[in-house]
Short mmCIF file of C-alpha atoms and ligand atoms in Angstrom, two decimals:
data_model
loop_
_atom_site.label_atom_id
_atom_site.label_comp_id
_atom_site.label_asym_id
_atom_site.label_seq_id
_atom_site.Cartn_x
_atom_site.Cartn_y
_atom_site.Cartn_z
CA MET C 10 151.06 86.01 131.70
CA VAL C 11 154.57 85.33 130.41
CA LYS C 12 156.67 82.58 131.56
CA SER C 13 159.66 83.56 131.66
CA ILE C 14 162.04 87.23 131.75
CA SER C 15 165.32 88.37 131.41
CA VAL C 16 166.00 91.90 132.54
CA LEU C 17 168.79 93.77 129.58
CA GLY C 18 169.89 96.80 132.40
CA SER C 19 169.03 95.06 135.88
CA THR C 20 171.56 96.96 137.86
CA GLY C 21 169.34 99.64 136.39
CA SER C 22 166.25 101.94 138.21
CA VAL C 23 163.58 100.03 136.14
CA GLY C 24 165.84 96.39 136.17
CA LYS C 25 165.87 96.06 139.95
CA GLN C 26 162.02 96.76 140.32
CA ALA C 27 161.45 94.35 137.56
CA LEU C 28 163.30 91.14 139.52
CA ALA C 29 161.41 92.57 142.12
CA VAL C 30 158.23 91.72 140.15
CA ALA C 31 159.68 88.62 138.63
CA GLU C 32 159.83 87.59 142.41
CA ARG C 33 156.53 88.76 143.90
CA LEU C 34 155.08 87.07 140.68
CA ASN C 35 157.37 83.90 140.61
CA ILE C 36 157.66 84.53 137.17
CA PRO C 37 161.36 83.09 136.52
CA VAL C 38 164.39 85.21 135.70
CA LYS C 39 166.41 83.37 132.37
CA ALA C 40 169.19 86.03 132.18
CA ILE C 41 169.97 89.44 133.21
CA SER C 42 172.60 92.15 132.01
CA GLY C 43 174.28 95.26 133.43
CA ASN C 44 176.74 97.27 132.16
CA THR C 45 179.91 98.20 134.97
CA ASN C 46 178.16 97.28 138.80
CA ILE C 47 179.23 93.40 139.02
CA GLU C 48 179.39 93.79 142.67
CA LEU C 49 175.09 94.35 142.13
CA LEU C 50 175.47 91.72 138.82
CA GLU C 51 176.77 89.22 141.31
CA HIS C 52 174.07 89.50 143.80
CA GLN C 53 171.44 89.27 141.27
CA ALA C 54 172.99 85.98 139.65
CA ARG C 55 173.14 84.36 142.84
CA LYS C 56 169.36 85.08 144.13
CA PHE C 57 167.96 84.44 140.78
CA LYS C 58 170.21 82.02 139.38
CA PRO C 59 169.73 82.80 135.67
CA GLU C 60 171.30 81.00 133.38
CA PHE C 61 173.47 83.87 132.10
CA VAL C 62 174.64 87.20 132.53
CA CYS C 63 176.28 90.34 130.33
CA VAL C 64 178.45 92.65 131.21
CA TYR C 65 178.27 94.96 128.31
CA GLU C 66 181.70 96.87 129.12
CA GLU C 67 183.20 93.54 127.75
CA SER C 68 186.31 93.94 129.83
CA ARG C 69 184.24 93.82 132.98
CA ALA C 70 183.18 90.14 131.94
CA LYS C 71 186.03 88.31 133.65
CA ASP C 72 185.75 90.46 136.95
CA LEU C 73 181.91 88.38 136.76
CA LYS C 74 183.11 85.18 135.89
CA ASN C 75 185.75 85.18 138.51
CA ALA C 76 182.84 86.05 141.06
CA LEU C 77 181.18 83.03 139.67
CA ALA C 78 183.05 80.17 138.89
CA ASP C 79 180.98 78.16 142.00
CA THR C 80 177.58 78.78 140.28
CA ASP C 81 176.98 77.16 136.88
CA ILE C 82 176.28 79.99 135.42
CA LYS C 83 177.13 81.88 132.62
CA VAL C 84 178.87 84.76 131.66
CA GLY C 85 179.44 87.06 128.46
CA GLY C 86 180.39 91.11 127.56
CA GLY C 87 179.30 93.47 124.95
CA MET C 88 176.79 93.92 122.64
CA SER C 89 176.32 89.94 120.95
CA ALA C 90 175.76 88.80 124.86
CA LEU C 91 173.25 91.81 125.61
CA LYS C 92 171.63 90.89 121.62
CA ASP C 93 172.07 87.15 123.54
CA CYS C 94 170.07 87.83 126.85
CA ALA C 95 167.69 89.75 124.83
CA CYS C 96 166.56 86.68 122.41
CA SER C 97 167.44 83.15 123.74
CA TYR C 98 166.60 82.77 127.40
CA ALA C 99 163.01 83.31 128.06
CA ASP C 100 159.54 84.49 125.93
CA CYS C 101 159.61 87.88 127.45
CA VAL C 102 162.85 90.50 127.45
CA VAL C 103 162.15 93.87 129.91
CA THR C 104 164.33 96.17 127.73
CA ALA C 105 165.76 98.21 130.79
CA VAL C 106 168.91 99.84 129.36
CA SER C 107 169.05 103.25 129.31
CA GLY C 108 169.92 105.08 125.17
CA SER C 109 169.66 103.52 121.74
CA VAL C 110 172.28 101.05 122.99
CA GLY C 111 168.76 98.66 123.19
CA LEU C 112 168.29 99.36 119.32
CA LEU C 113 169.84 95.73 118.74
CA PRO C 114 169.11 93.36 121.91
CA THR C 115 165.21 94.97 120.96
CA LEU C 116 165.74 93.58 116.92
CA ALA C 117 167.35 90.60 117.67
CA ALA C 118 163.86 89.42 120.73
CA ILE C 119 161.31 90.45 118.04
CA ASP C 120 163.33 88.44 115.81
CA GLU C 121 162.55 85.52 117.97
CA GLY C 122 159.10 86.56 117.97
CA ARG C 123 159.40 87.62 122.28
CA ARG C 124 157.26 89.88 124.39
CA ILE C 125 159.16 93.06 124.62
CA ALA C 126 158.09 95.16 128.03
CA LEU C 127 159.50 98.43 126.70
CA ALA C 128 161.64 100.58 129.14
CA ASN C 129 163.68 101.89 126.76
CA LYS C 130 162.39 104.74 124.80
CA GLU C 131 165.16 105.57 122.86
CA THR C 132 164.61 102.69 120.63
CA LEU C 133 161.94 104.00 119.37
CA VAL C 134 162.88 106.84 118.91
CA CYS C 135 165.56 105.91 117.17
CA ALA C 136 164.05 103.09 114.62
CA GLY C 137 160.13 103.73 115.75
CA GLU C 138 159.70 102.98 112.13
CA ILE C 139 161.92 99.82 111.73
CA VAL C 140 160.92 98.97 114.95
CA MET C 141 157.49 98.29 114.60
CA ARG C 142 157.47 97.28 111.48
CA ARG C 143 159.96 94.20 112.02
CA ALA C 144 157.36 93.66 115.25
CA ALA C 145 154.36 93.37 113.39
CA GLU C 146 156.20 90.84 110.26
CA LYS C 147 157.44 88.68 113.19
CA GLY C 148 154.22 88.66 115.74
CA ALA C 149 156.42 90.08 118.29
CA GLU C 150 155.01 92.14 121.26
CA ILE C 151 155.52 94.93 122.10
CA ILE C 152 153.85 96.10 125.80
CA PRO C 153 154.75 99.35 127.07
CA VAL C 154 156.97 99.64 130.50
CA ASP C 155 157.04 103.07 130.30
CA SER C 156 154.49 104.83 132.52
CA GLU C 157 152.43 107.01 130.45
CA HIS C 158 152.81 104.60 127.44
CA SER C 159 151.37 102.24 129.92
CA ALA C 160 148.64 103.94 130.51
CA ILE C 161 147.41 104.41 126.92
CA PHE C 162 148.48 101.28 126.37
CA GLN C 163 145.32 100.56 128.49
CA CYS C 164 142.95 102.64 128.24
CA LEU C 165 143.07 101.43 124.89
CA GLN C 166 141.77 98.34 125.83
CA ALA C 167 138.20 100.28 125.89
CA GLN C 168 139.03 100.34 122.03
CA GLY C 169 136.69 98.07 120.26
CA PRO C 170 137.94 96.02 116.53
CA GLU C 171 137.61 99.45 114.90
CA LYS C 172 140.14 102.28 115.30
CA ALA C 173 138.30 104.48 117.29
CA LEU C 174 140.78 106.26 118.99
CA ARG C 175 140.83 110.31 118.31
CA ARG C 176 143.56 111.67 120.10
CA ILE C 177 146.38 110.66 123.15
CA PHE C 178 146.33 113.10 125.93
CA LEU C 179 150.13 112.55 127.07
CA THR C 180 150.54 113.92 130.58
CA GLY C 181 154.03 115.45 132.73
CA SER C 182 154.78 115.88 135.87
CA GLY C 183 156.33 119.37 134.44
CA GLY C 184 159.52 118.07 135.88
CA PRO C 185 161.47 120.02 139.50
CA PHE C 186 161.89 123.38 137.46
CA ARG C 187 159.09 123.46 135.34
CA CYS C 188 157.80 127.46 137.19
CA MET C 189 161.71 128.51 136.71
CA SER C 190 162.71 130.91 134.27
CA ARG C 191 165.79 129.91 131.43
CA GLU C 192 167.34 132.81 133.53
CA GLU C 193 167.28 130.72 136.89
CA THR C 194 167.93 127.20 135.27
CA LYS C 195 171.35 128.67 134.16
CA ASN C 196 172.95 127.31 137.69
CA VAL C 197 171.19 123.41 138.01
CA THR C 198 173.32 120.81 139.21
CA PRO C 199 173.20 117.46 138.68
CA ASP C 200 172.19 116.45 142.50
CA MET C 201 169.19 119.14 142.27
CA ALA C 202 168.27 117.75 138.24
CA VAL C 203 168.32 114.01 139.72
CA ALA C 204 166.18 115.10 142.37
CA HIS C 205 162.15 114.29 141.14
CA PRO C 206 159.76 115.10 142.86
CA ASN C 207 157.10 112.54 142.10
CA TRP C 208 158.76 109.45 140.68
CA ASN C 209 162.11 107.31 142.13
CA MET C 210 164.10 107.33 138.43
CA GLY C 211 167.79 106.46 137.16
CA ALA C 212 170.29 109.70 137.08
CA LYS C 213 169.15 110.27 132.99
CA ILE C 214 165.91 109.46 132.95
CA SER C 215 165.92 111.80 135.76
CA VAL C 216 167.90 114.69 134.28
CA ASP C 217 165.85 114.04 130.52
CA SER C 218 162.56 114.71 132.57
CA ALA C 219 164.30 117.76 134.44
CA THR C 220 165.00 119.39 130.73
CA MET C 221 161.06 118.09 129.18
CA MET C 222 163.28 115.93 127.13
CA ASN C 223 162.02 113.29 129.11
CA LYS C 224 158.28 113.99 127.04
CA GLY C 225 159.67 114.82 123.89
CA LEU C 226 161.38 111.51 123.88
CA GLU C 227 158.07 109.72 125.10
CA PHE C 228 156.04 112.01 121.93
CA ILE C 229 158.10 109.77 120.10
CA GLU C 230 157.60 106.78 121.88
CA ALA C 231 154.05 107.15 121.91
CA MET C 232 153.97 108.43 117.73
CA HIS C 233 155.31 105.44 117.18
CA LEU C 234 153.86 102.45 119.73
CA PHE C 235 150.39 103.84 119.10
CA SER C 236 151.25 104.89 115.29
CA VAL C 237 149.39 108.10 115.65
CA ALA C 238 150.85 111.45 114.26
CA PRO C 239 152.06 114.18 115.74
CA ASP C 240 148.84 116.39 115.54
CA GLU C 241 146.75 113.26 117.56
CA ILE C 242 149.14 113.61 120.13
CA GLN C 243 148.63 116.72 123.01
CA VAL C 244 151.08 116.75 125.71
CA ILE C 245 149.40 118.18 129.04
CA ILE C 246 151.62 119.68 132.06
CA HIS C 247 149.91 117.61 135.41
CA PRO C 248 152.03 118.40 138.55
CA GLU C 249 150.62 115.66 140.54
CA SER C 250 151.17 112.62 137.94
CA VAL C 251 148.30 110.80 139.16
CA ILE C 252 146.22 110.65 136.13
CA HIS C 253 149.34 109.29 133.90
CA SER C 254 147.43 109.76 130.65
CA MET C 255 144.70 109.11 129.06
CA VAL C 256 143.01 108.86 124.80
CA GLU C 257 140.03 110.62 123.92
CA TYR C 258 137.80 108.48 121.02
CA LYS C 259 135.56 109.60 118.46
CA ASP C 260 132.32 110.04 120.14
CA GLY C 261 134.01 112.64 122.85
CA CYS C 262 134.47 110.17 126.13
CA VAL C 263 138.00 109.98 127.62
CA ILE C 264 139.75 107.35 129.53
CA ALA C 265 142.16 107.95 131.86
CA GLN C 266 143.94 106.05 133.90
CA LEU C 267 144.92 106.52 137.34
CA GLY C 268 147.62 105.34 140.03
CA VAL C 269 149.97 106.27 142.88
CA PRO C 270 153.48 107.09 140.43
CA ASP C 271 155.38 103.39 141.23
CA MET C 272 157.10 101.81 138.12
CA ALA C 273 155.94 98.35 140.03
CA ILE C 274 152.13 98.37 138.01
CA PRO C 275 153.44 99.43 134.93
CA ILE C 276 155.93 96.94 134.93
CA GLN C 277 153.87 94.32 136.21
CA TYR C 278 151.17 94.88 132.99
CA ALA C 279 153.64 94.56 130.73
CA LEU C 280 154.36 90.77 132.51
CA THR C 281 150.62 90.29 133.04
CA TYR C 282 148.96 91.64 129.95
CA PRO C 283 146.60 90.41 128.92
CA GLU C 284 145.66 89.25 132.56
CA ARG C 285 145.81 91.09 135.80
CA ALA C 286 147.86 90.25 138.75
CA GLU C 287 147.37 90.84 142.67
CA SER C 288 150.09 93.66 143.24
CA ASN C 289 150.70 95.61 147.06
CA LEU C 290 149.48 99.00 146.04
CA SER C 291 146.13 100.66 146.78
CA ALA C 292 144.53 103.31 144.37
CA PRO C 293 145.97 106.73 145.15
CA ASP C 294 144.17 108.80 148.44
CA PHE C 295 141.61 110.13 146.76
CA PHE C 296 140.33 112.24 149.18
CA ALA C 297 144.13 113.40 150.09
CA LEU C 298 144.04 114.49 146.75
CA SER C 299 142.91 118.41 147.47
CA LYS C 300 143.48 119.41 143.72
CA LEU C 301 144.41 117.61 140.11
CA THR C 302 145.71 120.78 137.83
CA PHE C 303 146.53 120.99 134.34
CA TYR C 304 148.72 123.11 131.84
CA GLU C 305 149.00 123.98 128.75
CA PRO C 306 153.11 123.47 127.63
CA GLU C 307 154.47 126.02 126.42
CA PRO C 308 157.39 126.25 123.74
CA GLU C 309 159.44 128.83 125.12
CA LYS C 310 159.25 127.07 128.49
CA THR C 311 160.07 123.72 127.58
CA PRO C 312 162.43 123.89 124.27
CA CYS C 313 163.42 120.46 124.35
CA LEU C 314 160.27 119.21 124.06
CA ALA C 315 159.25 121.42 121.38
CA LEU C 316 162.23 120.79 119.96
CA ALA C 317 161.75 116.44 120.34
CA MET C 318 158.13 117.95 118.21
CA ASP C 319 160.10 119.94 115.81
CA CYS C 320 162.39 116.13 114.98
CA ALA C 321 159.06 113.87 115.39
CA ARG C 322 157.50 116.23 112.27
CA ARG C 323 160.82 116.37 110.51
CA GLY C 324 160.95 112.92 109.78
CA GLY C 325 164.28 111.23 108.29
CA THR C 326 167.26 110.86 110.85
CA ALA C 327 166.00 113.88 112.72
CA ALA C 328 164.63 111.94 116.54
CA ALA C 329 167.77 109.94 116.02
CA VAL C 330 170.19 113.01 116.15
CA MET C 331 168.25 114.29 118.80
CA SER C 332 168.16 111.38 121.24
CA ALA C 333 171.95 110.46 120.60
CA ALA C 334 173.47 113.92 121.71
CA ASN C 335 170.85 114.00 124.45
CA GLU C 336 172.60 111.10 126.22
CA GLU C 337 175.68 112.62 125.28
CA ALA C 338 174.95 116.13 126.86
CA VAL C 339 173.40 114.43 129.79
CA TYR C 340 176.31 112.51 130.67
CA LEU C 341 178.60 115.33 130.23
CA PHE C 342 176.24 117.51 132.36
CA LEU C 343 176.40 114.53 135.28
CA SER C 344 179.99 115.10 135.13
CA GLY C 345 180.56 118.89 135.28
CA LYS C 346 181.09 119.45 132.01
CA LEU C 347 178.58 120.99 130.55
CA GLY C 348 175.80 123.61 132.12
CA PHE C 349 172.53 122.74 132.77
CA ASN C 350 170.92 125.02 130.03
CA SER C 351 173.92 124.49 127.72
CA ILE C 352 171.68 120.71 127.23
CA TYR C 353 168.80 121.76 124.94
CA ASP C 354 171.71 124.15 123.02
CA ILE C 355 174.23 121.27 121.94
CA VAL C 356 171.79 119.37 121.41
CA ALA C 357 169.15 121.46 119.40
CA ASP C 358 173.03 122.96 117.27
CA ALA C 359 173.45 119.12 116.42
CA VAL C 360 169.80 117.78 114.97
CA ASN C 361 170.29 121.82 112.76
CA THR C 362 173.73 120.79 111.85
CA LEU C 363 173.33 116.43 111.05
CA ALA C 364 169.18 115.47 110.58
CA SER C 365 168.58 114.66 107.11
CA THR C 366 165.33 113.50 105.43
CA GLY C 367 164.35 110.59 103.49
CA THR C 368 163.39 107.25 104.64
CA PRO C 369 166.32 106.01 107.25
CA THR C 370 167.70 102.68 107.20
CA LEU C 371 169.35 100.95 109.99
CA GLU C 372 172.65 102.03 108.79
CA SER C 373 172.01 105.31 107.86
CA LEU C 374 170.27 105.64 111.60
CA GLN C 375 173.19 103.87 112.98
CA GLY C 376 175.87 106.15 111.24
CA ALA C 377 173.58 109.82 112.43
CA ASP C 378 173.61 107.95 116.11
CA ASN C 379 177.48 107.92 116.16
CA ALA C 380 177.83 111.49 114.49
CA ALA C 381 175.19 112.83 116.54
CA ARG C 382 177.87 111.66 120.00
CA ARG C 383 181.19 112.82 117.40
CA PHE C 384 179.26 116.67 117.13
CA VAL C 385 178.55 116.47 120.61
CA LEU C 386 181.79 114.92 122.20
CA GLU C 387 183.45 117.96 119.69
CA ASN C 388 182.10 120.19 120.59
CA TYR C 389 180.48 121.24 124.34
CA ARG C 390 183.84 122.88 124.89
CA LYS C 391 182.22 125.75 123.53
CA TYR C 392 179.21 125.79 125.18
CA ARG C 393 178.62 128.49 128.05
CA GLY C 394 175.06 127.91 130.82
MG1 MG U 6 156.96 108.53 131.21
#
């Protein structure tokens, strides 16, 4: 079990749950970060008494500094403070920020040999090869928090010293609009998209689940985390979300990880690994489950997933462009400026316009990320639907 943690994105959905898990397991919280929710950050700081709090939105850092003036908690703002939060205070960092903002702090923590409890999938989607190579060089452990990847990671504990993995079955609920046609999803509103049937999550990932882009990001995340080729991952739609993913070994045996859909389980495992600790959760009620169902995704009905799988095969900057364009498109959708179906349209156009092949560097990936965001912000008004 880790000795202490810092939490990037402590005011978000996974961040709040990470603090709750730390509290239950008596793990000291040494540093936390948020973006603009000063009130909640102050509340968390007073409760967990970290040494350091980062406010990513630099202009708001002084508000928190004033609010915590009666304490000896240090407050910082901006990217340098976020990196500091990730690497300077604890032996494990939970990266629960949303978007590619998590990349540089994750690299900083890797350089210090910290354990990364990785909940920020965009980091691996954007720069998976660089991040995994650097982690291997520095001996930093990356333990996935994403429920599917935690499941795969747990299933892989059954593997012997030799690679025996044949295939990964990456499961997904299919999102709330699984049975709708493109014509029918045209009028999906942000409220409809954030209400996920099985998981309680933040707004960005809920929209990603609704478009199935989340499964696409997870596909690329899995490729990097477990060093497998795209053809070694099969996505399976499993609407009940009881099986969180499976692996097939070369002898044909399949090992699955099952559980109730609660992020506390993968968060806790990332902190206790290789041990397990008590939790207040129980197994799914198998007698109440009448059946588990599985479907093969149809590319025409899941265009964002198909696009992500295509970007995975293209390599280069394609996945970085896709992920950054998707972030901006999702925020435009959430603020009512872009239609639900246009998320795919504009992200696909960004990839086709901007993606380049060849081995990317950190600089070329950040350039691609910036260009993708600009493309979306400059062009979104042209999209209808
Ligand atoms: Mg997931």
